[in-house]
Amino acid sequence: MAEFKFINGNEAVAYGVKLARAGVVAAYPITPQTKIVEKLSELIADRELEAEFVKVESEHSAMAACLGAASVGARAFTASSSQGLAYMFEMLSYTAGSRFPVVMAIVNRAMAPPWNIWCDHQDSISCRDTGWIQYYVESAQEALDTVVQAFRVSEHPEVMTPAMVCLDAFVLSHTEEPVAIPSQDAVDAFLPPYNPPYRMDVENPMTFSAGAFPDSYMEFKYGQHLAFQVVPRVMREVEDDWERKVGRSYGGPLEAYRCEDAEVALVTVGTATGTARLVVDSLRESGRKAGLIKLRLFRPFPVEELRETARSLKAIGVLDRNLSFGFEGAVFSEVKAALYGLPARPLAAGFVAGLGGRDINVEQVEQMYDRLESASRTGLMEREVEFIGLKGVAV
Amino acid sequence: MLSIDIRWHGRGGQGVVTAATLLGGAAVREGKYAHSFPAFGAERRGAPVMAFTKIREVPLRDRSQIYAPDYVAVMDETLLDVVPLLDGLKPGGQVIINTRRSSGDLGLAGDFHVSTVDATSIALDKLGVAIVNTTLLGAVSAATGMVSLESLESVIRESFRGSLAEKNIDAVRTAFRAVKEA
């Protein structure tokens, strides 16, 4: 039986790691992630989780320690945010290229300067091409569930790729809400102990993270590419099994909310999804054909799922809590690229909002749907990229 | 449908964030849904701090901030001159404030109710420290009825250990009886 706790997103992640029986946690504190590893250090000190807690002097070392732990067959976890993640950057591609299925929680925090501890997705989105799977979650419950599932997906023999589970700073990390903690028995039945096909072993020496010359390097990268391609399928299988054993599901790589006959839809990432759900519900009540596409998987990008959902739309919008300077929000670029291969495509608009923790409220989301509906009526998208909630002054 | 938004004001060290959490936990214990969260600032001891509790009958979806609270709970009356405590308070709303004075003496008048409690004296008496969060929760429970005294007592027993829990419960009960409609 599940037990209900009134806990925040950070604690939910820690309980997910405990249920997954991680063997090594190596971490360096940074706001707003700190509570995750603080809670884990308590659970380990109280012997509620039998794991090694490695205190390190930097995030770079935290990932190096996780890589080392994974290389000898341990299930390894860490967490970071913002500048900490940036400091870890070198080790991200090392872990991914070595094919170690480390799981890391990212509590999404804006990049400095100006110094800011609040939410946007610039930190993890900037790690797009490091070879890590990226999940984004909407609630503390989804954070817990996704952390456990992430280990199983990453450790799948066809995948063997690390994953980031990304959750919004404060809005999720520091908000208490009711969370069902699955029983250890249910999680044990779902997630077997990590048993990698290769590990560092003095009895059976092997080379790890070796050099590869131009005659073979490209094939290693192609191998990572192929691994990413099976992730959406594996994610769905894993989630189906989670639903059987724990009773919850979030719809795979993306969730199409009220999209059946929708003419317009907004793509959201993270907690803004909840606010957009309310807007869609109220638009539907007044007979307007609005839907919502919640993106749960950013890498690999769920191209097929998005095409299937978006092909009949007249207009699609993307709410980006990040910015690729001089261009547009990164998710908007991805969505347009994914839909380009369709013979007929919806009109598209990108909305950049909520940078540095600026609140994304109902009025802002309504404004986005108004723009999409207007484009759907006229057949023209006036402005392709728009900043929402901007005070109109550059500093 | 039940929809309660409460904004907590206090100073760093008075237990503002814990108050918001305990209230949410008590509501969940009664079968309701709740979110509690701090004002996402970089708090430090003595500085003005805010926290929020949302209580609903259905699971919460909207994670935006509270702009129009139904209730404002104030742990430190000196904040009256420092922060706009009544900002966005709904017409007919309610202020629950830790003070020895009356609402008239505080200069609090408008389209809202005021409840007062001398939470500092109660906390000093029962806990030996001027951490007034649990005490003010007792007053909030009595003044608004949004959660029962029993639910508060059970979340306090879960959150504090041994004699500390019992002392806090004593403070909650005392404040529950001492709250005044001003």
Coordinates of C-alpha atoms in Angstrom, one line a residue:
Chain A
M1 CA 0.0 0.0 0.0
A2 CA 1.1 3.5 -0.8
E3 CA 1.6 5.9 2.1
F4 CA 0.7 9.6 1.6
K5 CA 3.1 12.3 2.7
F6 CA 2.7 16.1 2.5
I7 CA 6.1 16.8 1.0
N8 CA 7.8 19.1 -1.6
G9 CA 9.3 18.2 -5.0
N10 CA 12.8 17.9 -3.6
E11 CA 11.7 15.5 -0.9
A12 CA 9.7 13.5 -3.5
V13 CA 12.9 13.1 -5.6
A14 CA 14.8 11.9 -2.5
Y15 CA 12.1 9.3 -1.7
G16 CA 12.2 8.2 -5.4
V17 CA 16.0 7.6 -5.1
K18 CA 15.5 5.8 -1.8
L19 CA 12.9 3.5 -3.3
A20 CA 15.2 2.9 -6.3
R21 CA 17.8 1.7 -3.8
A22 CA 20.6 3.9 -5.3
G23 CA 24.0 2.6 -4.1
V24 CA 26.0 5.8 -4.4
V25 CA 24.9 9.4 -3.9
A26 CA 27.6 12.0 -4.7
A27 CA 26.6 15.6 -4.5
Y28 CA 27.6 19.2 -3.9
P29 CA 24.9 21.6 -2.6
I30 CA 23.3 24.4 -4.6
T31 CA 20.0 26.2 -4.1
P32 CA 17.3 25.1 -5.0
Q33 CA 18.5 21.5 -5.3
T34 CA 20.1 21.2 -1.8
K35 CA 17.1 19.7 0.0
I36 CA 17.3 16.6 -2.3
V37 CA 20.8 15.6 -1.2
E38 CA 20.2 16.9 2.4
K39 CA 17.2 14.5 2.7
L40 CA 19.2 11.7 1.1
S41 CA 22.1 12.2 3.5
E42 CA 19.6 11.9 6.4
L43 CA 18.1 8.8 4.9
I44 CA 21.5 7.3 4.5
A45 CA 22.7 8.3 8.0
D46 CA 19.5 6.8 9.5
R47 CA 20.2 3.6 7.5
E48 CA 16.9 3.9 5.8
L49 CA 18.8 3.8 2.5
E50 CA 21.9 1.5 2.4
A51 CA 24.1 3.7 0.2
E52 CA 27.4 5.5 0.1
F53 CA 27.1 9.3 0.4
V54 CA 30.2 10.9 -1.2
K55 CA 30.8 14.5 -0.2
V56 CA 32.7 16.2 -2.9
E57 CA 34.3 19.6 -3.5
S58 CA 32.5 20.5 -6.7
E59 CA 29.8 19.4 -9.1
H60 CA 32.5 18.3 -11.6
S61 CA 33.7 15.9 -8.9
A62 CA 30.1 14.8 -8.1
M63 CA 29.6 13.6 -11.6
A64 CA 33.1 12.1 -11.7
A65 CA 32.2 10.1 -8.5
C66 CA 28.9 9.0 -10.0
L67 CA 30.7 7.9 -13.2
G68 CA 33.3 5.9 -11.1
A69 CA 30.5 4.3 -9.0
A70 CA 28.6 3.3 -12.1
S71 CA 31.7 1.9 -13.7
V72 CA 31.9 -0.8 -11.0
G73 CA 28.3 -1.5 -11.1
A74 CA 26.6 0.8 -8.6
R75 CA 23.4 2.6 -9.2
A76 CA 24.4 6.2 -8.9
F77 CA 22.5 9.5 -8.3
T78 CA 23.3 13.2 -8.0
A79 CA 21.4 16.4 -8.3
S80 CA 22.3 19.9 -9.3
S81 CA 21.1 23.3 -10.7
S82 CA 22.2 26.2 -12.8
Q83 CA 25.8 27.2 -12.3
G84 CA 26.5 23.9 -10.6
L85 CA 25.3 22.0 -13.7
A86 CA 27.4 24.3 -15.8
Y87 CA 30.5 23.5 -13.7
M88 CA 29.7 19.8 -14.2
F89 CA 29.4 20.1 -18.0
E90 CA 32.6 18.4 -19.0
M91 CA 31.7 15.2 -17.0
L92 CA 28.2 15.1 -18.6
S93 CA 29.5 14.0 -22.0
Y94 CA 32.0 11.7 -20.3
T95 CA 29.3 9.8 -18.4
A96 CA 27.1 9.6 -21.5
G97 CA 29.9 8.6 -23.9
S98 CA 31.0 5.9 -21.4
R99 CA 27.3 4.7 -21.4
F100 CA 26.8 4.8 -17.6
P101 CA 23.2 5.1 -16.7
V102 CA 23.5 7.7 -13.9
V103 CA 20.3 9.5 -13.0
M104 CA 20.5 13.2 -12.0
A105 CA 17.8 15.5 -10.8
I106 CA 18.0 19.0 -12.1
V107 CA 16.1 21.6 -10.2
N108 CA 15.8 24.1 -13.0
R109 CA 17.3 27.5 -12.0
A110 CA 18.2 30.5 -14.1
M111 CA 21.8 31.1 -15.2
A112 CA 23.7 34.1 -13.7
P113 CA 24.4 36.9 -14.0
P114 CA 22.3 38.7 -13.0
W115 CA 22.3 36.3 -10.0
N116 CA 19.0 34.6 -9.7
I117 CA 17.9 31.4 -7.8
W118 CA 14.5 31.1 -9.4
C119 CA 13.1 28.9 -12.1
D120 CA 13.7 28.8 -15.8
H121 CA 15.0 25.9 -18.0
Q122 CA 18.1 27.6 -19.4
D123 CA 20.4 25.3 -17.4
S124 CA 19.3 21.9 -18.5
I125 CA 18.2 23.0 -22.0
S126 CA 21.8 24.2 -22.6
C127 CA 22.9 20.6 -21.9
R128 CA 20.8 19.3 -24.8
D129 CA 23.6 17.7 -26.8
T130 CA 25.6 16.2 -24.0
G131 CA 24.0 12.8 -24.6
W132 CA 21.7 12.7 -21.6
I133 CA 18.0 11.8 -21.7
Q134 CA 15.9 14.7 -20.4
Y135 CA 12.6 14.4 -18.7
Y136 CA 10.5 17.4 -17.4
V137 CA 7.8 16.9 -14.7
E138 CA 4.7 18.8 -13.6
S139 CA 4.2 17.7 -10.0
A140 CA 6.0 16.3 -7.0
Q141 CA 4.3 12.9 -7.6
E142 CA 5.5 12.8 -11.2
A143 CA 9.0 13.7 -9.9
L144 CA 9.1 10.7 -7.6
D145 CA 7.6 8.4 -10.2
T146 CA 9.9 9.6 -13.0
V147 CA 13.1 9.2 -10.9
V148 CA 12.3 5.5 -10.3
Q149 CA 11.3 5.0 -14.0
A150 CA 14.4 6.9 -15.2
F151 CA 16.7 4.3 -13.6
R152 CA 14.9 1.5 -15.4
V153 CA 14.9 3.2 -18.8
S154 CA 18.5 4.2 -18.5
E155 CA 19.7 0.8 -17.4
H156 CA 17.8 -0.9 -20.2
P157 CA 20.4 -2.9 -22.2
E158 CA 19.5 -1.2 -25.4
V159 CA 19.6 2.3 -23.8
M160 CA 22.6 2.4 -21.3
T161 CA 22.4 6.2 -21.3
P162 CA 22.2 8.7 -18.3
A163 CA 19.2 10.8 -17.6
M164 CA 18.2 14.1 -16.1
V165 CA 14.9 14.4 -14.3
C166 CA 14.2 18.2 -14.4
L167 CA 11.8 19.9 -12.1
D168 CA 11.0 23.6 -11.7
A169 CA 12.7 25.5 -9.0
F170 CA 10.6 26.5 -6.0
V171 CA 7.2 26.2 -7.8
L172 CA 7.8 22.5 -7.6
S173 CA 11.0 22.0 -5.5
H174 CA 9.8 24.0 -2.5
T175 CA 6.0 23.4 -2.7
E176 CA 4.5 20.9 -0.4
E177 CA 1.7 18.7 -1.8
P178 CA 0.2 15.3 -1.1
V179 CA 2.5 12.6 -2.6
A180 CA 1.8 8.9 -2.6
I181 CA 4.9 7.0 -1.6
P182 CA 4.8 3.6 -3.3
S183 CA 5.6 0.5 -1.2
Q184 CA 9.2 -0.8 -1.4
D185 CA 7.8 -4.2 -2.5
A186 CA 6.1 -2.6 -5.5
V187 CA 9.2 -0.7 -6.5
D188 CA 11.4 -3.8 -6.0
A189 CA 9.1 -5.8 -8.3
F190 CA 9.4 -3.0 -10.9
L191 CA 13.1 -2.2 -10.7
P192 CA 15.6 -5.1 -10.4
P193 CA 19.0 -4.4 -9.0
Y194 CA 21.4 -2.8 -11.5
N195 CA 23.4 -5.5 -13.2
P196 CA 25.4 -4.1 -16.0
P197 CA 26.8 -6.3 -18.8
Y198 CA 30.3 -4.7 -18.3
R199 CA 31.9 -3.3 -15.2
M200 CA 35.3 -2.5 -13.9
D201 CA 36.6 -5.6 -12.2
V202 CA 40.1 -6.5 -11.2
E203 CA 39.4 -10.2 -12.0
N204 CA 38.3 -9.3 -15.5
P205 CA 40.1 -6.3 -16.7
M206 CA 38.6 -4.1 -19.4
T207 CA 39.2 -0.6 -20.8
F208 CA 36.5 2.0 -20.2
S209 CA 36.2 5.5 -21.6
A210 CA 39.0 4.7 -24.0
G211 CA 40.4 6.7 -26.9
A212 CA 38.9 6.2 -30.3
F213 CA 40.6 7.3 -33.5
P214 CA 38.9 8.8 -36.5
D215 CA 38.4 5.3 -37.9
S216 CA 36.0 4.3 -35.0
Y217 CA 34.9 7.4 -33.1
M218 CA 31.9 8.1 -35.3
E219 CA 30.5 4.6 -34.8
F220 CA 30.5 5.2 -31.0
K221 CA 28.5 8.4 -31.5
Y222 CA 26.2 6.5 -33.9
G223 CA 25.7 4.0 -31.1
Q224 CA 24.5 6.7 -28.7
H225 CA 22.2 8.0 -31.4
L226 CA 20.6 4.5 -31.9
A227 CA 20.2 4.2 -28.1
F228 CA 18.3 7.4 -28.0
Q229 CA 16.0 6.2 -30.7
V230 CA 14.7 3.3 -28.7
V231 CA 14.0 5.5 -25.6
P232 CA 10.4 6.6 -26.4
R233 CA 9.5 2.9 -26.9
V234 CA 11.3 1.8 -23.7
M235 CA 9.8 4.7 -21.8
R236 CA 6.3 3.6 -22.8
E237 CA 7.0 0.0 -21.8
V238 CA 8.4 1.0 -18.5
E239 CA 5.5 3.3 -17.8
D240 CA 3.0 0.6 -18.6
D241 CA 4.7 -1.6 -16.1
W242 CA 4.7 1.2 -13.5
E243 CA 1.0 1.6 -14.1
R244 CA 0.4 -2.1 -13.6
K245 CA 2.5 -2.2 -10.4
V246 CA 1.9 1.2 -8.9
G247 CA -1.3 2.4 -10.6
R248 CA -0.1 5.7 -12.2
S249 CA 0.7 6.7 -15.7
Y250 CA 1.5 10.1 -17.4
G251 CA 1.0 9.2 -21.0
G252 CA 4.5 8.4 -22.3
P253 CA 6.9 10.9 -23.9
L254 CA 4.1 13.5 -24.2
E255 CA 0.6 13.9 -22.9
A256 CA -2.1 15.2 -25.2
Y257 CA -4.7 17.0 -23.0
R258 CA -8.1 17.6 -24.6
C259 CA -6.5 17.5 -28.1
E260 CA -9.1 15.1 -29.7
D261 CA -10.8 17.7 -31.9
A262 CA -8.6 20.7 -31.0
E263 CA -7.9 23.4 -33.5
V264 CA -5.2 25.1 -31.4
A265 CA -2.8 23.7 -28.8
L266 CA 0.0 25.0 -26.6
V267 CA 3.1 22.9 -25.9
T268 CA 4.2 23.3 -22.3
V269 CA 7.2 22.0 -20.3
G270 CA 7.2 21.6 -16.5
T271 CA 4.8 23.3 -14.0
A272 CA 3.3 25.8 -16.4
T273 CA 1.4 22.8 -17.7
G274 CA -0.9 22.9 -14.7
T275 CA -1.9 26.5 -15.3
A276 CA -2.4 25.8 -19.0
R277 CA -4.8 22.9 -18.0
L278 CA -7.0 25.4 -16.2
V279 CA -7.0 27.7 -19.2
V280 CA -7.9 24.9 -21.6
D281 CA -10.7 23.7 -19.3
S282 CA -12.2 27.2 -19.2
L283 CA -11.8 27.6 -23.0
R284 CA -13.5 24.3 -23.5
E285 CA -16.4 25.3 -21.3
S286 CA -17.1 28.2 -23.6
G287 CA -17.0 25.9 -26.6
R288 CA -13.5 26.8 -27.9
K289 CA -11.5 24.0 -29.4
A290 CA -8.3 24.3 -27.4
G291 CA -5.9 21.6 -26.4
L292 CA -2.6 21.2 -24.5
I293 CA 0.5 19.2 -25.3
K294 CA 2.7 18.5 -22.2
L295 CA 6.2 17.6 -23.3
R296 CA 7.7 15.1 -20.8
L297 CA 10.6 14.0 -22.8
F298 CA 12.9 16.6 -24.4
R299 CA 15.8 14.4 -25.4
P300 CA 15.2 12.3 -27.4
F301 CA 12.6 14.6 -28.9
P302 CA 9.3 12.7 -29.4
V303 CA 8.9 13.5 -33.1
E304 CA 6.4 10.8 -34.0
E305 CA 4.2 11.4 -31.0
L306 CA 4.2 15.2 -31.6
R307 CA 3.4 14.7 -35.3
E308 CA 0.5 12.4 -34.5
T309 CA -1.0 14.9 -32.0
A310 CA -0.3 18.1 -34.0
R311 CA -1.1 17.1 -37.6
S312 CA -4.7 18.1 -37.4
L313 CA -4.2 21.4 -35.6
K314 CA -4.6 24.8 -37.3
A315 CA -2.2 26.5 -34.9
I316 CA 0.3 25.4 -32.4
G317 CA 2.1 27.5 -29.7
V318 CA 5.1 26.7 -27.6
L319 CA 5.7 28.1 -24.1
D320 CA 9.5 28.3 -23.6
R321 CA 10.9 29.0 -20.2
N322 CA 14.3 29.4 -21.9
L323 CA 15.8 31.5 -24.7
S324 CA 18.3 30.8 -27.4
F325 CA 19.6 34.4 -27.7
G326 CA 19.0 36.1 -31.0
F327 CA 16.7 33.3 -32.2
E328 CA 13.8 31.9 -30.1
G329 CA 12.9 29.4 -27.3
A330 CA 14.7 26.1 -27.8
V331 CA 11.5 24.0 -27.6
F332 CA 9.9 26.1 -30.3
S333 CA 12.8 25.3 -32.6
E334 CA 12.4 21.6 -31.9
V335 CA 8.7 21.6 -32.4
K336 CA 8.9 23.3 -35.7
A337 CA 11.7 21.0 -36.9
A338 CA 9.7 17.9 -35.9
L339 CA 6.6 19.2 -37.8
Y340 CA 8.5 20.2 -40.9
G341 CA 8.3 16.8 -42.4
L342 CA 4.5 16.8 -42.4
P343 CA 2.9 17.5 -45.8
A344 CA 0.6 20.1 -44.0
R345 CA 1.6 21.9 -40.9
P346 CA -0.2 24.0 -38.3
L347 CA 0.8 27.7 -38.0
A348 CA 3.3 28.1 -35.2
A349 CA 4.1 30.7 -32.5
G350 CA 6.8 30.7 -29.9
F351 CA 6.1 32.4 -26.5
V352 CA 9.1 33.1 -24.2
A353 CA 7.8 33.5 -20.6
G354 CA 8.7 33.0 -17.0
L355 CA 12.5 33.6 -17.2
G356 CA 14.3 33.9 -13.8
G357 CA 11.2 32.8 -11.9
R358 CA 8.7 35.4 -13.2
D359 CA 5.3 33.9 -12.5
I360 CA 3.4 32.3 -15.4
N361 CA -0.2 33.0 -14.6
V362 CA -3.6 32.3 -16.1
E363 CA -3.9 35.7 -17.9
Q364 CA -0.6 35.1 -19.7
V365 CA -1.6 31.7 -20.9
E366 CA -5.0 33.0 -22.0
Q367 CA -3.1 35.6 -24.0
M368 CA -1.2 32.8 -25.8
Y369 CA -4.4 31.0 -26.7
D370 CA -6.0 34.2 -27.9
R371 CA -3.0 34.6 -30.3
L372 CA -3.3 31.0 -31.5
E373 CA -7.1 31.3 -32.1
S374 CA -6.7 34.6 -34.0
A375 CA -4.1 32.9 -36.3
S376 CA -6.3 29.9 -36.7
R377 CA -9.2 32.2 -37.9
T378 CA -7.1 34.4 -40.2
G379 CA -4.7 31.8 -41.5
L380 CA -1.8 34.1 -40.6
M381 CA 0.5 34.1 -37.6
E382 CA 1.3 37.8 -37.1
R383 CA 4.4 37.5 -35.0
E384 CA 6.3 34.2 -34.8
V385 CA 8.1 34.9 -31.5
E386 CA 6.7 36.9 -28.6
F387 CA 7.8 37.6 -25.1
I388 CA 5.0 37.3 -22.6
G389 CA 5.0 39.2 -19.3
L390 CA 7.9 41.3 -20.4
K391 CA 7.9 44.8 -19.0
G392 CA 9.1 46.2 -22.3
V393 CA 12.4 47.5 -21.1
A394 CA 15.8 45.9 -21.7
V395 CA 18.3 46.4 -18.9
Chain B
M1 CA -16.5 24.6 -4.1
L2 CA -14.0 25.0 -1.3
S3 CA -11.2 27.3 -2.3
I4 CA -9.1 28.9 0.5
D5 CA -5.9 31.0 -0.1
I6 CA -4.0 32.2 2.9
R7 CA -0.9 34.3 2.9
W8 CA 1.5 34.2 5.9
H9 CA 3.6 37.1 6.9
G10 CA 6.4 37.1 9.5
R11 CA 10.1 37.5 9.9
G12 CA 12.8 35.0 9.2
G13 CA 13.1 32.8 12.3
Q14 CA 9.4 33.0 13.4
G15 CA 8.5 29.8 11.5
V16 CA 6.5 31.3 8.7
V17 CA 7.2 28.6 6.1
T18 CA 6.6 25.8 8.7
A19 CA 3.2 27.4 9.6
A20 CA 2.2 27.3 5.9
T21 CA 3.3 23.7 5.7
L22 CA 1.6 22.5 8.9
L23 CA -1.7 24.1 7.8
G24 CA -1.5 22.4 4.4
G25 CA -0.7 19.1 6.1
A26 CA -3.7 19.5 8.5
A27 CA -6.0 20.2 5.5
V28 CA -4.7 17.1 3.7
R29 CA -5.3 15.1 6.9
E30 CA -9.0 16.1 6.6
G31 CA -9.2 14.7 3.1
K32 CA -8.7 18.0 1.3
Y33 CA -6.0 18.9 -1.2
A34 CA -3.4 21.5 -0.5
H35 CA -0.2 23.2 -1.7
S36 CA 2.1 25.2 0.7
F37 CA 5.1 27.2 -0.5
P38 CA 7.4 30.0 0.6
A39 CA 7.6 33.3 -1.3
F40 CA 10.7 31.9 -3.0
G41 CA 12.9 34.6 -1.7
A42 CA 16.4 34.4 -0.2
E43 CA 15.2 34.6 3.4
R44 CA 17.4 35.5 6.4
R45 CA 16.7 35.9 10.1
G46 CA 14.7 39.0 10.9
A47 CA 13.8 39.9 7.4
P48 CA 10.2 40.0 6.2
V49 CA 9.2 36.6 5.0
M50 CA 6.0 35.3 3.2
A51 CA 4.5 31.9 2.7
F52 CA 1.3 30.6 1.2
T53 CA -1.2 27.8 1.7
K54 CA -3.8 26.9 -0.9
I55 CA -6.6 24.5 0.2
R56 CA -9.1 22.9 -2.2
E57 CA -11.5 20.0 -2.5
V58 CA -9.9 18.9 -5.8
P59 CA -6.3 18.3 -6.7
L60 CA -4.5 21.6 -7.4
R61 CA -3.3 22.3 -10.9
D62 CA -2.4 26.0 -11.0
R63 CA 1.0 26.7 -9.4
S64 CA 1.0 30.4 -9.9
Q65 CA 1.3 32.6 -6.8
I66 CA -1.5 33.9 -4.7
Y67 CA -2.5 37.5 -5.7
A68 CA -5.9 37.7 -3.9
P69 CA -5.8 35.9 -0.5
D70 CA -8.9 35.1 1.5
Y71 CA -6.9 35.3 4.7
V72 CA -3.8 37.0 5.8
A73 CA -2.0 35.7 8.9
V74 CA 0.6 38.1 10.5
M75 CA 3.1 36.9 13.0
D76 CA 4.8 40.3 13.7
E77 CA 2.7 43.5 13.9
T78 CA 5.8 45.6 13.3
L79 CA 5.5 44.5 9.6
L80 CA 2.5 46.8 9.4
D81 CA 4.8 49.7 8.6
V82 CA 7.2 47.6 6.5
V83 CA 5.3 45.5 3.9
P84 CA 1.8 46.0 2.3
L85 CA 0.1 43.3 4.4
L86 CA -3.4 43.9 3.0
D87 CA -2.3 43.8 -0.7
G88 CA -5.0 42.0 -2.7
L89 CA -7.0 40.8 0.4
K90 CA -10.4 39.8 -0.9
P91 CA -13.3 42.0 0.2
G92 CA -14.9 40.5 3.3
G93 CA -11.6 38.7 3.9
Q94 CA -9.9 38.2 7.3
V95 CA -6.7 39.2 9.0
I96 CA -5.4 37.2 11.9
I97 CA -2.6 39.1 13.6
N98 CA -0.3 38.5 16.6
T99 CA -0.6 41.6 18.7
R100 CA -1.6 42.8 22.2
R101 CA -3.4 45.8 20.7
S102 CA -6.9 46.0 19.2
S103 CA -7.5 46.5 15.5
G104 CA -8.5 50.1 16.1
D105 CA -5.2 50.8 17.8
L106 CA -3.4 49.1 14.9
G107 CA -5.2 51.3 12.5
L108 CA -6.6 48.3 10.6
A109 CA -10.0 49.2 9.1
G110 CA -11.7 48.3 5.8
D111 CA -13.8 45.6 4.2
F112 CA -12.3 42.7 6.2
H113 CA -12.5 41.1 9.6
V114 CA -9.7 41.3 12.1
S115 CA -8.9 38.6 14.7
T116 CA -6.1 39.3 17.3
V117 CA -4.1 37.0 19.6
D118 CA -1.1 37.7 21.8
A119 CA 0.8 34.9 20.3
T120 CA 4.2 36.2 21.5
S121 CA 3.2 36.0 25.2
I122 CA 1.7 32.5 24.7
A123 CA 4.7 31.2 22.8
L124 CA 7.1 32.6 25.5
D125 CA 5.0 31.1 28.2
K126 CA 4.5 27.6 26.6
L127 CA 7.7 27.2 24.5
G128 CA 10.1 29.6 26.1
V129 CA 10.9 31.2 22.7
A130 CA 9.2 33.8 20.6
I131 CA 8.6 31.4 17.7
V132 CA 4.9 32.0 17.1
N133 CA 4.1 29.8 14.1
T134 CA 2.2 27.0 15.9
T135 CA 0.6 29.5 18.3
L136 CA -0.8 31.6 15.5
L137 CA -2.0 28.4 13.8
G138 CA -4.2 27.8 16.8
A139 CA -5.6 31.3 16.4
V140 CA -6.2 30.7 12.7
S141 CA -8.0 27.5 13.4
A142 CA -10.3 29.2 16.0
A143 CA -10.9 32.3 13.9
T144 CA -11.6 30.7 10.5
G145 CA -12.5 27.1 11.2
M146 CA -10.6 26.1 8.1
V147 CA -9.0 23.1 9.9
S148 CA -9.8 21.5 13.2
L149 CA -7.7 21.7 16.3
E150 CA -7.4 17.9 16.2
S151 CA -5.9 17.9 12.7
L152 CA -3.4 20.6 13.7
E153 CA -2.4 18.6 16.8
S154 CA -1.8 15.4 14.7
V155 CA 0.4 17.2 12.1
I156 CA 2.4 18.8 15.0
R157 CA 2.9 15.4 16.6
E158 CA 4.2 14.2 13.2
S159 CA 6.5 17.1 12.7
F160 CA 8.0 17.7 16.2
R161 CA 9.4 15.1 18.5
G162 CA 8.4 14.2 22.1
S163 CA 8.0 17.1 24.6
L164 CA 8.5 19.7 21.9
A165 CA 5.3 18.5 20.2
E166 CA 3.4 18.6 23.4
K167 CA 4.6 22.1 24.2
N168 CA 3.5 23.3 20.8
I169 CA 0.1 21.6 21.1
D170 CA -0.3 23.4 24.5
A171 CA 0.5 26.7 22.8
V172 CA -2.0 25.9 19.9
R173 CA -4.8 25.1 22.4
T174 CA -4.1 28.2 24.4
A175 CA -4.2 30.4 21.3
F176 CA -7.3 28.7 20.1
R177 CA -9.1 29.9 23.3
A178 CA -7.5 33.3 23.4
V179 CA -8.2 34.6 20.0
K180 CA -10.3 37.8 19.9
E181 CA -12.6 39.1 17.2
A182 CA -11.6 42.7 17.0

